[in-house]
């Protein structure tokens, strides 16, 4: 959540242990989606091919992880900053998790509004080092957008598709106290060349300049599908950073701003006439919906992973 002018850091966090199979949060939080119709609850498994640290990797909005977990809550708020295991997982070790995957439509996100929770405003709107020309460019790129979803989409489209930008695994760095985003977008020395952190950082800071809560997420881009099954091999070469924008009622939504990355997902346009602004504090679909509740309470800690 913290932009340093050269990269990203996280607020000091409070660490909390969660037993295997338990809810990561046992109450409704501002990050958890509340519009049940706009998500799918699925089980996914992660098997490690090599040790790369203590981080537990997930997708979407994680609900339960069937491994002892350490949750990092940024600023001590009920937010999910990081998930770790007590020890580094070795080759062949695996864990299962239950996650909520967004299938929100463009119309739904466009109608989400801007009634942001206090903790989201406090942590994800700061713009240190923002220059006037970066803020002006953000306004120009999003001119004509009618809602925050359209603004976020316009920023991602501009950064990922404008021919003036080039993806490169090595890139020039700013000198002195020059801001990274300003350097990437405007300085002739940068040539608008950069890797994922350059593109994602520009997306996040430009979004924040427009009043959209945004954060930089780190993990992996889609890997290589194995056969015809829903199994993927994710390599260290797939390491990636991307932007996420917060929408009330829907939580954090991915916006891919980096050239050369195939996000492998798309959003249906949806029916604007049926889209409504979700309540900031509503009924938790995972606790109140009978079918979801049965799945969540009955999944237990013995969910089998797919055979290798």
PDB file of N, CA, C and O in Angstrom, residues 23 29 32 41 48 59 63 84 112 121 123 125 145 148 165 186 191 218 224 249 251 253 257 262 265-266 283 296 308:
ATOM      1  N   UNK A  23     -11.924 -19.898   8.876  1.00  0.00           N
ATOM      2  CA  UNK A  23     -12.049 -18.643   8.151  1.00  0.00           C
ATOM      3  C   UNK A  23     -10.817 -17.779   8.403  1.00  0.00           C
ATOM      4  O   UNK A  23     -10.354 -17.664   9.543  1.00  0.00           O
ATOM      5  N   UNK A  29     -15.751  -8.389   6.380  1.00  0.00           N
ATOM      6  CA  UNK A  29     -14.762  -7.326   6.265  1.00  0.00           C
ATOM      7  C   UNK A  29     -15.042  -6.519   5.004  1.00  0.00           C
ATOM      8  O   UNK A  29     -15.762  -6.964   4.112  1.00  0.00           O
ATOM      9  N   UNK A  32     -14.171  -8.377   1.694  1.00  0.00           N
ATOM     10  CA  UNK A  32     -14.884  -9.572   1.274  1.00  0.00           C
ATOM     11  C   UNK A  32     -16.081  -9.178   0.401  1.00  0.00           C
ATOM     12  O   UNK A  32     -16.888  -8.347   0.788  1.00  0.00           O
ATOM     13  N   UNK A  41     -17.539 -19.564  -5.734  1.00  0.00           N
ATOM     14  CA  UNK A  41     -16.708 -20.129  -4.675  1.00  0.00           C
ATOM     15  C   UNK A  41     -16.134 -21.447  -5.190  1.00  0.00           C
ATOM     16  O   UNK A  41     -16.873 -22.349  -5.570  1.00  0.00           O
ATOM     17  N   UNK A  48       3.873 -27.362  -4.371  1.00  0.00           N
ATOM     18  CA  UNK A  48       5.164 -26.720  -4.579  1.00  0.00           C
ATOM     19  C   UNK A  48       6.117 -27.658  -5.312  1.00  0.00           C
ATOM     20  O   UNK A  48       6.270 -28.822  -4.936  1.00  0.00           O
ATOM     21  N   UNK A  59      -5.750 -17.027  -4.855  1.00  0.00           N
ATOM     22  CA  UNK A  59      -6.377 -16.357  -5.992  1.00  0.00           C
ATOM     23  C   UNK A  59      -7.667 -15.726  -5.506  1.00  0.00           C
ATOM     24  O   UNK A  59      -8.244 -16.156  -4.493  1.00  0.00           O
ATOM     25  N   UNK A  63     -10.923 -17.397   1.354  1.00  0.00           N
ATOM     26  CA  UNK A  63     -11.830 -17.548   2.488  1.00  0.00           C
ATOM     27  C   UNK A  63     -11.247 -18.445   3.566  1.00  0.00           C
ATOM     28  O   UNK A  63     -11.213 -18.084   4.736  1.00  0.00           O
ATOM     29  N   UNK A  84       1.120 -16.162   5.121  1.00  0.00           N
ATOM     30  CA  UNK A  84       2.338 -16.956   5.195  1.00  0.00           C
ATOM     31  C   UNK A  84       2.109 -18.222   5.999  1.00  0.00           C
ATOM     32  O   UNK A  84       1.169 -18.336   6.776  1.00  0.00           O
ATOM     33  N   UNK A 112     -20.969   0.431  -8.685  1.00  0.00           N
ATOM     34  CA  UNK A 112     -20.561   0.169  -7.301  1.00  0.00           C
ATOM     35  C   UNK A 112     -20.462   1.429  -6.462  1.00  0.00           C
ATOM     36  O   UNK A 112     -20.545   1.376  -5.233  1.00  0.00           O
ATOM     37  N   UNK A 121      -9.850   3.968   2.502  1.00  0.00           N
ATOM     38  CA  UNK A 121      -9.439   5.336   2.175  1.00  0.00           C
ATOM     39  C   UNK A 121      -8.100   5.663   2.816  1.00  0.00           C
ATOM     40  O   UNK A 121      -7.228   6.294   2.204  1.00  0.00           O
ATOM     41  N   UNK A 123      -5.563   3.747   3.702  1.00  0.00           N
ATOM     42  CA  UNK A 123      -4.378   3.005   3.270  1.00  0.00           C
ATOM     43  C   UNK A 123      -4.118   3.058   1.766  1.00  0.00           C
ATOM     44  O   UNK A 123      -2.970   2.899   1.346  1.00  0.00           O
ATOM     45  N   UNK A 125      -5.155   5.438  -0.814  1.00  0.00           N
ATOM     46  CA  UNK A 125      -5.358   6.639  -1.627  1.00  0.00           C
ATOM     47  C   UNK A 125      -4.173   7.595  -1.576  1.00  0.00           C
ATOM     48  O   UNK A 125      -4.202   8.640  -2.230  1.00  0.00           O
ATOM     49  N   UNK A 145     -15.075   9.163 -19.245  1.00  0.00           N
ATOM     50  CA  UNK A 145     -15.508   8.010 -18.458  1.00  0.00           C
ATOM     51  C   UNK A 145     -16.617   8.435 -17.506  1.00  0.00           C
ATOM     52  O   UNK A 145     -16.538   9.490 -16.876  1.00  0.00           O
ATOM     53  N   UNK A 148     -16.245   4.957 -12.031  1.00  0.00           N
ATOM     54  CA  UNK A 148     -14.894   4.550 -11.632  1.00  0.00           C
ATOM     55  C   UNK A 148     -14.413   3.307 -12.365  1.00  0.00           C
ATOM     56  O   UNK A 148     -13.207   3.156 -12.602  1.00  0.00           O
ATOM     57  N   UNK A 165       4.372   2.645 -25.429  1.00  0.00           N
ATOM     58  CA  UNK A 165       4.984   1.910 -24.322  1.00  0.00           C
ATOM     59  C   UNK A 165       5.585   0.601 -24.822  1.00  0.00           C
ATOM     60  O   UNK A 165       5.051  -0.044 -25.724  1.00  0.00           O
ATOM     61  N   UNK A 186       7.183  10.100 -18.641  1.00  0.00           N
ATOM     62  CA  UNK A 186       7.533  11.337 -19.333  1.00  0.00           C
ATOM     63  C   UNK A 186       9.012  11.531 -19.674  1.00  0.00           C
ATOM     64  O   UNK A 186       9.318  12.215 -20.642  1.00  0.00           O
ATOM     65  N   UNK A 191      12.247   6.244 -22.115  1.00  0.00           N
ATOM     66  CA  UNK A 191      11.731   5.724 -23.381  1.00  0.00           C
ATOM     67  C   UNK A 191      10.403   5.013 -23.242  1.00  0.00           C
ATOM     68  O   UNK A 191      10.007   4.247 -24.125  1.00  0.00           O
ATOM     69  N   UNK A 218       1.559  -8.474  -5.714  1.00  0.00           N
ATOM     70  CA  UNK A 218       2.696  -9.231  -6.225  1.00  0.00           C
ATOM     71  C   UNK A 218       2.409 -10.714  -6.122  1.00  0.00           C
ATOM     72  O   UNK A 218       1.848 -11.191  -5.138  1.00  0.00           O
ATOM     73  N   UNK A 224       1.454 -22.195 -17.345  1.00  0.00           N
ATOM     74  CA  UNK A 224       1.267 -23.051 -18.519  1.00  0.00           C
ATOM     75  C   UNK A 224       0.276 -24.157 -18.187  1.00  0.00           C
ATOM     76  O   UNK A 224       0.465 -24.903 -17.218  1.00  0.00           O
ATOM     77  N   UNK A 249     -18.568  -3.492  -2.174  1.00  0.00           N
ATOM     78  CA  UNK A 249     -19.436  -4.632  -2.419  1.00  0.00           C
ATOM     79  C   UNK A 249     -18.794  -5.746  -3.219  1.00  0.00           C
ATOM     80  O   UNK A 249     -19.282  -6.880  -3.207  1.00  0.00           O
ATOM     81  N   UNK A 251     -15.023  -5.795  -3.542  1.00  0.00           N
ATOM     82  CA  UNK A 251     -13.646  -5.962  -3.092  1.00  0.00           C
ATOM     83  C   UNK A 251     -12.640  -5.538  -4.146  1.00  0.00           C
ATOM     84  O   UNK A 251     -12.895  -4.660  -4.964  1.00  0.00           O
ATOM     85  N   UNK A 253     -10.429  -5.757  -7.439  1.00  0.00           N
ATOM     86  CA  UNK A 253     -10.549  -6.276  -8.800  1.00  0.00           C
ATOM     87  C   UNK A 253      -9.242  -6.029  -9.555  1.00  0.00           C
ATOM     88  O   UNK A 253      -8.660  -4.945  -9.496  1.00  0.00           O
ATOM     89  N   UNK A 257      -2.245  -3.873 -16.501  1.00  0.00           N
ATOM     90  CA  UNK A 257      -1.738  -2.715 -17.238  1.00  0.00           C
ATOM     91  C   UNK A 257      -0.455  -3.011 -17.989  1.00  0.00           C
ATOM     92  O   UNK A 257       0.019  -2.164 -18.754  1.00  0.00           O
ATOM     93  N   UNK A 262      -0.936 -11.798 -20.798  1.00  0.00           N
ATOM     94  CA  UNK A 262      -2.290 -12.239 -21.126  1.00  0.00           C
ATOM     95  C   UNK A 262      -3.011 -12.536 -19.822  1.00  0.00           C
ATOM     96  O   UNK A 262      -2.719 -13.523 -19.152  1.00  0.00           O
ATOM     97  N   UNK A 265      -8.555 -13.539 -18.498  1.00  0.00           N
ATOM     98  CA  UNK A 265      -9.901 -13.391 -17.992  1.00  0.00           C
ATOM     99  C   UNK A 265     -10.539 -12.195 -18.681  1.00  0.00           C
ATOM    100  O   UNK A 265      -9.863 -11.323 -19.202  1.00  0.00           O
ATOM    101  N   UNK A 266     -11.845 -12.171 -18.684  1.00  0.00           N
ATOM    102  CA  UNK A 266     -12.553 -11.040 -19.247  1.00  0.00           C
ATOM    103  C   UNK A 266     -13.809 -10.801 -18.438  1.00  0.00           C
ATOM    104  O   UNK A 266     -14.288 -11.695 -17.730  1.00  0.00           O
ATOM    105  N   UNK A 283     -25.338  -8.186   4.091  1.00  0.00           N
ATOM    106  CA  UNK A 283     -25.366  -9.550   4.604  1.00  0.00           C
ATOM    107  C   UNK A 283     -24.186 -10.311   4.018  1.00  0.00           C
ATOM    108  O   UNK A 283     -23.944 -10.266   2.817  1.00  0.00           O
ATOM    109  N   UNK A 296     -19.002 -24.080   3.055  1.00  0.00           N
ATOM    110  CA  UNK A 296     -17.923 -23.529   3.861  1.00  0.00           C
ATOM    111  C   UNK A 296     -17.764 -24.275   5.176  1.00  0.00           C
ATOM    112  O   UNK A 296     -16.655 -24.572   5.606  1.00  0.00           O
ATOM    113  N   UNK A 308      -1.254 -36.133  -8.835  1.00  0.00           N
ATOM    114  CA  UNK A 308      -0.186 -35.588  -9.690  1.00  0.00           C
ATOM    115  C   UNK A 308      -0.269 -36.164 -11.090  1.00  0.00           C
ATOM    116  O   UNK A 308      -0.689 -37.304 -11.256  1.00  0.00           O
TER     117      UNK A 308
END
